[in-house]
PDB file of C-alpha atoms and ligand atoms in Angstrom:
ATOM      1  CA  MET A   1      -1.852   7.160  30.986  1.00  0.00           C
ATOM      2  CA  ALA A   2       0.654   8.776  29.213  1.00  0.00           C
ATOM      3  CA  ARG A   3       0.014  10.363  25.934  1.00  0.00           C
ATOM      4  CA  ARG A   4       2.237   8.646  22.751  1.00  0.00           C
ATOM      5  CA  THR A   5       4.487  11.060  20.925  1.00  0.00           C
ATOM      6  CA  LYS A   6       3.014  11.277  17.307  1.00  0.00           C
ATOM      7  CA  ILE A   7       5.916  11.135  14.564  1.00  0.00           C
ATOM      8  CA  TYR A   8       4.089  11.815  11.762  1.00  0.00           C
ATOM      9  CA  GLU A   9       0.341  11.974  10.543  1.00  0.00           C
ATOM     10  CA  GLY A  10       0.025  11.277   7.077  1.00  0.00           C
ATOM     11  CA  LYS A  11      -3.338  11.259   4.134  1.00  0.00           C
ATOM     12  CA  ALA A  12      -4.346   7.851   5.349  1.00  0.00           C
ATOM     13  CA  LYS A  13      -2.259   6.728   8.985  1.00  0.00           C
ATOM     14  CA  ILE A  14      -0.666   8.634  11.988  1.00  0.00           C
ATOM     15  CA  LEU A  15       2.635   6.910  13.104  1.00  0.00           C
ATOM     16  CA  TYR A  16       3.719   6.774  16.895  1.00  0.00           C
ATOM     17  CA  GLU A  17       6.629   5.963  18.767  1.00  0.00           C
ATOM     18  CA  GLY A  18       6.717   2.230  19.624  1.00  0.00           C
ATOM     19  CA  PRO A  19       7.064   0.827  23.184  1.00  0.00           C
ATOM     20  CA  GLU A  20      11.180  -0.021  22.201  1.00  0.00           C
ATOM     21  CA  PRO A  21      13.698   1.591  20.520  1.00  0.00           C
ATOM     22  CA  GLY A  22      13.190   1.071  16.248  1.00  0.00           C
ATOM     23  CA  THR A  23       9.787   0.392  16.321  1.00  0.00           C
ATOM     24  CA  ILE A  24       6.829   2.295  15.550  1.00  0.00           C
ATOM     25  CA  VAL A  25       3.247   1.709  15.932  1.00  0.00           C
ATOM     26  CA  GLN A  26       1.031   2.381  12.608  1.00  0.00           C
ATOM     27  CA  TYR A  27      -2.445   3.214  13.117  1.00  0.00           C
ATOM     28  CA  PHE A  28      -4.761   2.899  10.187  1.00  0.00           C
ATOM     29  CA  LYS A  29      -7.246   5.986  10.034  1.00  0.00           C
ATOM     30  CA  ASP A  30     -10.709   5.557   7.943  1.00  0.00           C
ATOM     31  CA  ASP A  31      -9.658   8.769   5.897  1.00  0.00           C
ATOM     32  CA  ALA A  32      -9.369   8.619   2.181  1.00  0.00           C
ATOM     33  CA  THR A  33      -7.885  10.626  -0.066  1.00  0.00           C
ATOM     34  CA  ALA A  34      -7.759  10.961  -3.706  1.00  0.00           C
ATOM     35  CA  PHE A  35      -5.884  13.051  -6.792  1.00  0.00           C
ATOM     36  CA  ASN A  36      -3.507  14.465  -4.003  1.00  0.00           C
ATOM     37  CA  ALA A  37      -5.934  15.454  -1.080  1.00  0.00           C
ATOM     38  CA  GLN A  38      -8.161  17.369  -3.102  1.00  0.00           C
ATOM     39  CA  LYS A  39     -10.953  14.387  -3.204  1.00  0.00           C
ATOM     40  CA  LYS A  40     -11.829  13.501   0.563  1.00  0.00           C
ATOM     41  CA  ASP A  41     -14.210  11.553   2.676  1.00  0.00           C
ATOM     42  CA  VAL A  42     -14.151   9.577   5.843  1.00  0.00           C
ATOM     43  CA  ILE A  43     -15.164   5.760   5.084  1.00  0.00           C
ATOM     44  CA  GLU A  44     -16.121   3.991   8.333  1.00  0.00           C
ATOM     45  CA  GLY A  45     -14.460   0.800   8.781  1.00  0.00           C
ATOM     46  CA  LYS A  46     -11.312   1.430   5.772  1.00  0.00           C
ATOM     47  CA  GLY A  47      -8.759   1.480   8.610  1.00  0.00           C
ATOM     48  CA  VAL A  48      -9.514  -1.847  10.267  1.00  0.00           C
ATOM     49  CA  LEU A  49      -9.872  -3.181   7.022  1.00  0.00           C
ATOM     50  CA  ASN A  50      -6.645  -1.989   5.680  1.00  0.00           C
ATOM     51  CA  ASN A  51      -4.693  -2.636   9.096  1.00  0.00           C
ATOM     52  CA  ARG A  52      -5.871  -6.515   8.043  1.00  0.00           C
ATOM     53  CA  LEU A  53      -5.031  -6.805   4.832  1.00  0.00           C
ATOM     54  CA  SER A  54      -1.377  -5.285   5.199  1.00  0.00           C
ATOM     55  CA  GLU A  55      -1.154  -7.448   7.975  1.00  0.00           C
ATOM     56  CA  PHE A  56      -1.992 -10.134   5.689  1.00  0.00           C
ATOM     57  CA  PHE A  57       0.089  -9.268   2.571  1.00  0.00           C
ATOM     58  CA  MET A  58       3.104  -8.255   5.022  1.00  0.00           C
ATOM     59  CA  THR A  59       2.933 -11.390   7.067  1.00  0.00           C
ATOM     60  CA  GLY A  60       2.926 -13.606   3.764  1.00  0.00           C
ATOM     61  CA  LEU A  61       6.133 -11.822   2.203  1.00  0.00           C
ATOM     62  CA  ASN A  62       7.973 -12.161   5.411  1.00  0.00           C
ATOM     63  CA  GLN A  63       7.096 -15.844   5.279  1.00  0.00           C
ATOM     64  CA  ILE A  64       8.658 -16.213   2.058  1.00  0.00           C
ATOM     65  CA  GLY A  65      11.508 -14.449   2.655  1.00  0.00           C
ATOM     66  CA  VAL A  66      11.170 -10.536   1.682  1.00  0.00           C
ATOM     67  CA  PRO A  67      11.815  -8.854   4.333  1.00  0.00           C
ATOM     68  CA  THR A  68       8.920  -6.163   5.524  1.00  0.00           C
ATOM     69  CA  HIS A  69       9.023  -3.487   8.208  1.00  0.00           C
ATOM     70  CA  PHE A  70       6.032  -5.627   9.612  1.00  0.00           C
ATOM     71  CA  ILE A  71       6.275  -7.209  13.768  1.00  0.00           C
ATOM     72  CA  LYS A  72       2.293  -7.600  14.325  1.00  0.00           C
ATOM     73  CA  ARG A  73      -0.699  -6.619  14.594  1.00  0.00           C
ATOM     74  CA  LEU A  74      -1.496  -4.765  18.087  1.00  0.00           C
ATOM     75  CA  ASN A  75      -5.310  -4.311  17.708  1.00  0.00           C
ATOM     76  CA  MET A  76      -8.186  -3.571  15.258  1.00  0.00           C
ATOM     77  CA  ARG A  77      -6.509  -0.483  13.759  1.00  0.00           C
ATOM     78  CA  GLU A  78      -2.698  -0.634  14.924  1.00  0.00           C
ATOM     79  CA  GLN A  79       0.271  -2.557  14.202  1.00  0.00           C
ATOM     80  CA  LEU A  80       3.733  -2.650  15.662  1.00  0.00           C
ATOM     81  CA  VAL A  81       6.683  -2.465  12.597  1.00  0.00           C
ATOM     82  CA  ARG A  82      10.180  -1.554  12.577  1.00  0.00           C
ATOM     83  CA  GLN A  83      11.225   1.852  12.131  1.00  0.00           C
ATOM     84  CA  CYS A  84      13.201   2.738   8.638  1.00  0.00           C
ATOM     85  CA  GLU A  85      14.325   5.404   6.701  1.00  0.00           C
ATOM     86  CA  ILE A  86      11.689   5.842   4.136  1.00  0.00           C
ATOM     87  CA  ILE A  87      13.338   6.017   0.645  1.00  0.00           C
ATOM     88  CA  PRO A  88      11.528   9.287  -1.313  1.00  0.00           C
ATOM     89  CA  LEU A  89      10.081   7.112  -3.877  1.00  0.00           C
ATOM     90  CA  GLU A  90       7.067   5.021  -4.517  1.00  0.00           C
ATOM     91  CA  VAL A  91       7.896   2.342  -6.696  1.00  0.00           C
ATOM     92  CA  ILE A  92       4.948   1.271  -8.478  1.00  0.00           C
ATOM     93  CA  VAL A  93       4.547  -2.400 -10.511  1.00  0.00           C
ATOM     94  CA  ARG A  94       1.933  -3.013 -13.159  1.00  0.00           C
ATOM     95  CA  ASN A  95       0.831  -5.707 -14.873  1.00  0.00           C
ATOM     96  CA  PHE A  96      -1.835  -4.207 -17.146  1.00  0.00           C
ATOM     97  CA  ALA A  97      -2.149  -0.717 -18.199  1.00  0.00           C
ATOM     98  CA  ALA A  98      -4.646   1.425 -16.060  1.00  0.00           C
ATOM     99  CA  GLY A  99      -4.703   5.004 -14.252  1.00  0.00           C
ATOM    100  CA  SER A 100      -1.723   7.704 -14.993  1.00  0.00           C
ATOM    101  CA  MET A 101       0.177   4.905 -17.139  1.00  0.00           C
ATOM    102  CA  ALA A 102      -2.590   4.034 -19.415  1.00  0.00           C
ATOM    103  CA  LYS A 103      -3.520   8.324 -19.606  1.00  0.00           C
ATOM    104  CA  ARG A 104       0.035   9.181 -20.279  1.00  0.00           C
ATOM    105  CA  LEU A 105       0.725   6.677 -23.362  1.00  0.00           C
ATOM    106  CA  GLY A 106      -3.050   6.992 -24.375  1.00  0.00           C
ATOM    107  CA  ILE A 107      -3.374   2.845 -23.767  1.00  0.00           C
ATOM    108  CA  GLU A 108      -6.587   1.705 -23.229  1.00  0.00           C
ATOM    109  CA  GLU A 109      -7.355   0.429 -19.644  1.00  0.00           C
ATOM    110  CA  GLY A 110      -6.925  -3.110 -19.268  1.00  0.00           C
ATOM    111  CA  LEU A 111      -4.168  -3.831 -22.082  1.00  0.00           C
ATOM    112  CA  GLN A 112      -2.087  -6.682 -20.399  1.00  0.00           C
ATOM    113  CA  LEU A 113       1.675  -5.553 -20.217  1.00  0.00           C
ATOM    114  CA  PRO A 114       4.018  -7.983 -22.429  1.00  0.00           C
ATOM    115  CA  ARG A 115       5.641  -7.988 -19.034  1.00  0.00           C
ATOM    116  CA  PRO A 116       5.710  -6.384 -15.741  1.00  0.00           C
ATOM    117  CA  ILE A 117       6.539  -2.471 -15.700  1.00  0.00           C
ATOM    118  CA  VAL A 118       8.394  -0.745 -12.801  1.00  0.00           C
ATOM    119  CA  GLU A 119       8.277   2.728 -12.813  1.00  0.00           C
ATOM    120  CA  TYR A 120       9.324   5.421  -9.771  1.00  0.00           C
ATOM    121  CA  CYS A 121       7.770   8.539  -8.659  1.00  0.00           C
ATOM    122  CA  TYR A 122       9.771  10.718  -6.422  1.00  0.00           C
ATOM    123  CA  LYS A 123       7.398  11.319  -2.985  1.00  0.00           C
ATOM    124  CA  ASP A 124       6.427  15.057  -2.649  1.00  0.00           C
ATOM    125  CA  ASP A 125       2.911  16.001  -2.223  1.00  0.00           C
ATOM    126  CA  LYS A 126       3.803  19.437  -3.552  1.00  0.00           C
ATOM    127  CA  LEU A 127       4.652  18.305  -6.478  1.00  0.00           C
ATOM    128  CA  GLY A 128       1.999  15.578  -7.048  1.00  0.00           C
ATOM    129  CA  ASP A 129       4.785  12.774  -7.256  1.00  0.00           C
ATOM    130  CA  PRO A 130       6.269  13.622 -10.242  1.00  0.00           C
ATOM    131  CA  LEU A 131       7.397  10.184 -12.589  1.00  0.00           C
ATOM    132  CA  VAL A 132      11.488  10.265 -12.142  1.00  0.00           C
ATOM    133  CA  THR A 133      13.806   7.824 -14.145  1.00  0.00           C
ATOM    134  CA  GLU A 134      16.825   5.797 -12.790  1.00  0.00           C
ATOM    135  CA  GLU A 135      18.929   8.932 -13.688  1.00  0.00           C
ATOM    136  CA  HIS A 136      17.021  11.468 -11.260  1.00  0.00           C
ATOM    137  CA  ILE A 137      17.290   8.684  -8.733  1.00  0.00           C
ATOM    138  CA  ALA A 138      20.986   8.382  -8.895  1.00  0.00           C
ATOM    139  CA  ALA A 139      21.920  12.336  -9.773  1.00  0.00           C
ATOM    140  CA  PHE A 140      19.651  13.861  -6.834  1.00  0.00           C
ATOM    141  CA  GLY A 141      21.421  10.617  -4.691  1.00  0.00           C
ATOM    142  CA  TRP A 142      18.178   9.103  -3.734  1.00  0.00           C
ATOM    143  CA  ALA A 143      19.233   5.712  -3.873  1.00  0.00           C
ATOM    144  CA  SER A 144      21.909   4.120  -5.239  1.00  0.00           C
ATOM    145  CA  GLN A 145      22.799   1.752  -8.214  1.00  0.00           C
ATOM    146  CA  GLN A 146      22.702  -1.276  -5.525  1.00  0.00           C
ATOM    147  CA  ASP A 147      19.974  -0.526  -3.953  1.00  0.00           C
ATOM    148  CA  MET A 148      17.893   0.413  -7.083  1.00  0.00           C
ATOM    149  CA  ASP A 149      19.320  -3.119  -7.739  1.00  0.00           C
ATOM    150  CA  ASP A 150      17.391  -4.390  -4.646  1.00  0.00           C
ATOM    151  CA  ILE A 151      14.340  -2.321  -4.732  1.00  0.00           C
ATOM    152  CA  LEU A 152      13.553  -3.779  -8.764  1.00  0.00           C
ATOM    153  CA  SER A 153      14.506  -7.462  -7.129  1.00  0.00           C
ATOM    154  CA  LEU A 154      12.005  -6.727  -3.596  1.00  0.00           C
ATOM    155  CA  ALA A 155       9.075  -4.841  -6.190  1.00  0.00           C
ATOM    156  CA  LEU A 156       9.217  -7.920  -8.806  1.00  0.00           C
ATOM    157  CA  ARG A 157       9.085 -10.498  -5.928  1.00  0.00           C
ATOM    158  CA  VAL A 158       6.350  -8.786  -3.937  1.00  0.00           C
ATOM    159  CA  ASN A 159       4.260  -8.392  -7.544  1.00  0.00           C
ATOM    160  CA  ASP A 160       4.430 -12.363  -7.980  1.00  0.00           C
ATOM    161  CA  PHE A 161       3.417 -13.124  -4.358  1.00  0.00           C
ATOM    162  CA  LEU A 162       0.566 -10.744  -4.737  1.00  0.00           C
ATOM    163  CA  SER A 163      -0.325 -11.648  -8.275  1.00  0.00           C
ATOM    164  CA  GLY A 164      -0.411 -15.460  -7.012  1.00  0.00           C
ATOM    165  CA  VAL A 165      -2.573 -14.683  -4.193  1.00  0.00           C
ATOM    166  CA  MET A 166      -4.838 -12.216  -5.847  1.00  0.00           C
ATOM    167  CA  MET A 167      -5.447 -14.917  -8.830  1.00  0.00           C
ATOM    168  CA  ALA A 168      -5.983 -17.986  -6.213  1.00  0.00           C
ATOM    169  CA  VAL A 169      -9.401 -16.016  -5.226  1.00  0.00           C
ATOM    170  CA  GLY A 170     -10.249 -14.644  -8.283  1.00  0.00           C
ATOM    171  CA  ILE A 171      -8.819 -11.550  -8.195  1.00  0.00           C
ATOM    172  CA  LYS A 172      -6.508  -9.787 -10.916  1.00  0.00           C
ATOM    173  CA  LEU A 173      -3.801  -7.646  -9.785  1.00  0.00           C
ATOM    174  CA  VAL A 174      -3.623  -4.757 -12.273  1.00  0.00           C
ATOM    175  CA  ASP A 175      -1.232  -2.807 -10.624  1.00  0.00           C
ATOM    176  CA  PHE A 176       0.242  -1.684  -7.060  1.00  0.00           C
ATOM    177  CA  LYS A 177       2.689   0.990  -5.225  1.00  0.00           C
ATOM    178  CA  ILE A 178       4.838  -0.097  -2.419  1.00  0.00           C
ATOM    179  CA  GLU A 179       7.681   1.885  -0.170  1.00  0.00           C
ATOM    180  CA  ILE A 180      10.824   0.901   0.643  1.00  0.00           C
ATOM    181  CA  GLY A 181      12.892   1.334   3.923  1.00  0.00           C
ATOM    182  CA  ARG A 182      16.075   1.424   4.712  1.00  0.00           C
ATOM    183  CA  VAL A 183      17.443  -0.514   8.057  1.00  0.00           C
ATOM    184  CA  TYR A 184      20.657  -0.949   9.624  1.00  0.00           C
ATOM    185  CA  ASP A 185      22.069  -4.274  11.239  1.00  0.00           C
ATOM    186  CA  GLY A 186      25.539  -3.202  12.792  1.00  0.00           C
ATOM    187  CA  ASP A 187      27.575  -2.779  10.288  1.00  0.00           C
ATOM    188  CA  PHE A 188      25.150  -3.874   7.533  1.00  0.00           C
ATOM    189  CA  GLN A 189      22.199  -2.004   5.700  1.00  0.00           C
ATOM    190  CA  ARG A 190      19.686  -3.426   4.337  1.00  0.00           C
ATOM    191  CA  LEU A 191      16.074  -2.539   2.157  1.00  0.00           C
ATOM    192  CA  ILE A 192      12.386  -3.509   3.875  1.00  0.00           C
ATOM    193  CA  ILE A 193       9.065  -2.988   2.281  1.00  0.00           C
ATOM    194  CA  ALA A 194       7.717  -0.800   4.445  1.00  0.00           C
ATOM    195  CA  ASP A 195       4.201   1.502   4.526  1.00  0.00           C
ATOM    196  CA  GLU A 196       1.441  -0.548   4.164  1.00  0.00           C
ATOM    197  CA  ILE A 197      -0.186  -2.929   1.092  1.00  0.00           C
ATOM    198  CA  SER A 198      -3.591  -2.711   0.900  1.00  0.00           C
ATOM    199  CA  PRO A 199      -6.445  -1.500  -1.624  1.00  0.00           C
ATOM    200  CA  ASP A 200      -5.346   1.802  -1.258  1.00  0.00           C
ATOM    201  CA  SER A 201      -2.324   0.996  -2.822  1.00  0.00           C
ATOM    202  CA  CYS A 202      -3.294  -1.839  -5.039  1.00  0.00           C
ATOM    203  CA  ARG A 203      -5.840  -1.955  -8.203  1.00  0.00           C
ATOM    204  CA  LEU A 204      -7.400  -5.128  -8.000  1.00  0.00           C
ATOM    205  CA  TRP A 205     -10.246  -6.114 -10.531  1.00  0.00           C
ATOM    206  CA  ASP A 206     -12.431  -9.207 -10.063  1.00  0.00           C
ATOM    207  CA  ILE A 207     -11.484 -11.832 -12.768  1.00  0.00           C
ATOM    208  CA  GLU A 208     -14.731 -12.643 -13.896  1.00  0.00           C
ATOM    209  CA  THR A 209     -16.862  -9.288 -13.995  1.00  0.00           C
ATOM    210  CA  GLY A 210     -13.790  -6.990 -14.001  1.00  0.00           C
ATOM    211  CA  GLN A 211     -15.517  -5.103 -10.910  1.00  0.00           C
ATOM    212  CA  LYS A 212     -13.355  -2.660  -9.334  1.00  0.00           C
ATOM    213  CA  LEU A 213     -12.151  -3.945  -5.596  1.00  0.00           C
ATOM    214  CA  ASP A 214      -9.951  -1.099  -4.864  1.00  0.00           C
ATOM    215  CA  LYS A 215      -9.387   2.813  -4.124  1.00  0.00           C
ATOM    216  CA  ASP A 216     -10.563   3.721  -7.796  1.00  0.00           C
ATOM    217  CA  VAL A 217     -14.210   3.151  -6.243  1.00  0.00           C
ATOM    218  CA  PHE A 218     -13.799   6.275  -3.921  1.00  0.00           C
ATOM    219  CA  ARG A 219     -11.721   8.075  -6.856  1.00  0.00           C
ATOM    220  CA  ARG A 220     -14.414   7.237  -9.538  1.00  0.00           C
ATOM    221  CA  ASP A 221     -17.401   6.962  -7.535  1.00  0.00           C
ATOM    222  CA  LEU A 222     -18.338   3.413  -8.126  1.00  0.00           C
ATOM    223  CA  GLY A 223     -20.340   2.578  -5.164  1.00  0.00           C
ATOM    224  CA  SER A 224     -19.458   1.532  -1.257  1.00  0.00           C
ATOM    225  CA  LEU A 225     -15.412   1.157  -0.670  1.00  0.00           C
ATOM    226  CA  THR A 226     -15.989  -0.617   2.567  1.00  0.00           C
ATOM    227  CA  ASP A 227     -18.218  -2.985   0.653  1.00  0.00           C
ATOM    228  CA  ALA A 228     -14.903  -3.638  -1.826  1.00  0.00           C
ATOM    229  CA  TYR A 229     -12.539  -3.948   0.665  1.00  0.00           C
ATOM    230  CA  THR A 230     -14.749  -6.348   2.634  1.00  0.00           C
ATOM    231  CA  GLU A 231     -15.180  -8.693  -0.347  1.00  0.00           C
ATOM    232  CA  VAL A 232     -11.213  -8.759  -0.650  1.00  0.00           C
ATOM    233  CA  ALA A 233     -10.937  -9.562   2.607  1.00  0.00           C
ATOM    234  CA  ARG A 234     -13.691 -11.933   2.587  1.00  0.00           C
ATOM    235  CA  ARG A 235     -12.377 -13.890  -0.040  1.00  0.00           C
ATOM    236  CA  LEU A 236      -8.288 -13.873   1.179  1.00  0.00           C
ATOM    237  CA  GLY A 237      -9.949 -15.289   4.425  1.00  0.00           C
ATOM    238  CA  VAL A 238      -8.616 -12.451   6.466  1.00  0.00           C
ATOM    239  CA  MET A 239     -11.540 -11.114   8.152  1.00  0.00           C
ATOM    240  CA  PRO A 240     -14.147 -13.344   9.193  1.00  0.00           C
ATOM    241  CA  LYS A 241     -17.831 -12.062   8.946  1.00  0.00           C
ATOM    242  CA  SER A 242     -18.241 -11.836  12.560  1.00  0.00           C
ATOM    243  CA  SER A 243     -15.469  -9.431  13.245  1.00  0.00           C
ATOM    244  CA  THR A 244     -16.473  -7.194   9.999  1.00  0.00           C
ATOM    245  CA  PRO A 245     -16.555  -3.298  11.630  1.00  0.00           C
ATOM    246  CA  ILE A 246     -20.498  -2.663  12.329  1.00  0.00           C
ATOM    247  CA  SER A 247     -20.908   0.474  11.094  1.00  0.00           C
ATOM    248  CA  LYS A 248     -23.996   1.482  12.687  1.00  0.00           C
ATOM    249  CA  PRO A 249     -26.585   0.606  15.302  1.00  0.00           C
ATOM    250  CA  THR A 250     -30.113  -0.120  13.842  1.00  0.00           C
ATOM    251  CA  LEU A 251     -33.424  -0.281  15.485  1.00  0.00           C
ATOM    252  CA  ILE A 252     -34.348  -4.011  15.441  1.00  0.00           C
ATOM    253  CA  ASN A 253     -38.333  -4.050  15.226  1.00  0.00           C
TER     254      ASN A 253
HETATM  255  N1  UDP B   1      -0.326   4.427  -6.075  1.00  0.00           N
HETATM  256  C1  UDP B   1      -0.640   5.031  -4.477  1.00  0.00           C
HETATM  257  N2  UDP B   1      -0.725   5.980  -4.130  1.00  0.00           N
HETATM  258  C2  UDP B   1       0.111   6.849  -4.666  1.00  0.00           C
HETATM  259  C3  UDP B   1       0.079   7.039  -6.379  1.00  0.00           C
HETATM  260  C4  UDP B   1      -0.463   5.725  -6.890  1.00  0.00           C
HETATM  261  O1  UDP B   1      -0.874   4.057  -3.740  1.00  0.00           O
HETATM  262  O2  UDP B   1       0.210   8.252  -4.665  1.00  0.00           O
HETATM  263  C5  UDP B   1      -1.201   3.580  -6.552  1.00  0.00           C
HETATM  264  C6  UDP B   1      -2.573   3.745  -7.549  1.00  0.00           C
HETATM  265  O3  UDP B   1      -3.351   3.073  -6.561  1.00  0.00           O
HETATM  266  C7  UDP B   1      -2.378   2.451  -8.585  1.00  0.00           C
HETATM  267  C8  UDP B   1      -0.915   2.419  -8.533  1.00  0.00           C
HETATM  268  O4  UDP B   1      -0.081   3.093  -7.207  1.00  0.00           O
HETATM  269  O5  UDP B   1      -2.321   1.019  -7.779  1.00  0.00           O
HETATM  270  C9  UDP B   1      -0.918   3.338  -9.627  1.00  0.00           C
HETATM  271  O6  UDP B   1      -1.639   4.674  -9.723  1.00  0.00           O
HETATM  272  P1  UDP B   1      -1.277   5.253 -10.732  1.00  0.00           P
HETATM  273  O7  UDP B   1       0.159   6.157 -11.324  1.00  0.00           O
HETATM  274  O8  UDP B   1      -2.330   4.874 -12.076  1.00  0.00           O
HETATM  275  O9  UDP B   1      -2.047   6.976 -10.782  1.00  0.00           O
HETATM  276  P2  UDP B   1      -3.437   7.054 -10.032  1.00  0.00           P
HETATM  277  O10 UDP B   1      -4.317   6.731 -11.373  1.00  0.00           O
HETATM  278  O11 UDP B   1      -3.934   6.592  -8.959  1.00  0.00           O
HETATM  279  O12 UDP B   1      -2.974   8.241 -10.254  1.00  0.00           O
END
């Protein structure tokens, strides 16, 4: 069997050359990292769950006319996606104060924001993905003014879609991060949602109990990350019980 060409290996995913030009195979690993990879672990089954959840969200976005890189899921851990040029920004949308924003501004976690707040971080692990303003983005040429208008509109559409989908299953979308890619169609270029949308990149709280169902479970040692992600998948009807990853064989007495 021919070996595939690895294009890039990140913290949670590996990218391989796809079967056709302009495509990429995105492989979801079980590795979990937090605090810029200072905390690391392998969480059995996480990659399988994130592959299915990202497929679910990206498919829904494609169906409502928000373009994404997602083409199709290939197997338990891999999906075929469209190759794009990643804009070096993490686009964060917040509906409730949490995480770095709560800390930076001295706000209590959970405070509902008067309107969604969009933030941009420059993607650079060595610098710890620093928060930047549109001034930095324009001055350093990371994206044009037209790109920024498109990014804002995409981010807010993703926010409305995800908030509604999660609300319907009793989950509050506190915040999330997306990445944006540029694709070329002949003489035209446009922006699409890339990377992944999963509980690794969102904050999801149960509406009734406030229980955290996202990567904060790992960051803050709040219990089993697989259980939290499985609960999100179960509520969304994404992963039927029978296909949930079986972690270890157990002896039956
Ligand atoms: N986030 C992410 N990757 C990052 C940084 C943040 O997916 O490198 C997500 C994070 O899971 C949360 C949102 O973006 O849903 C806002 O994160 P925040 O800025 O509060 O940073 P954190 O507290 O996670 O360091």
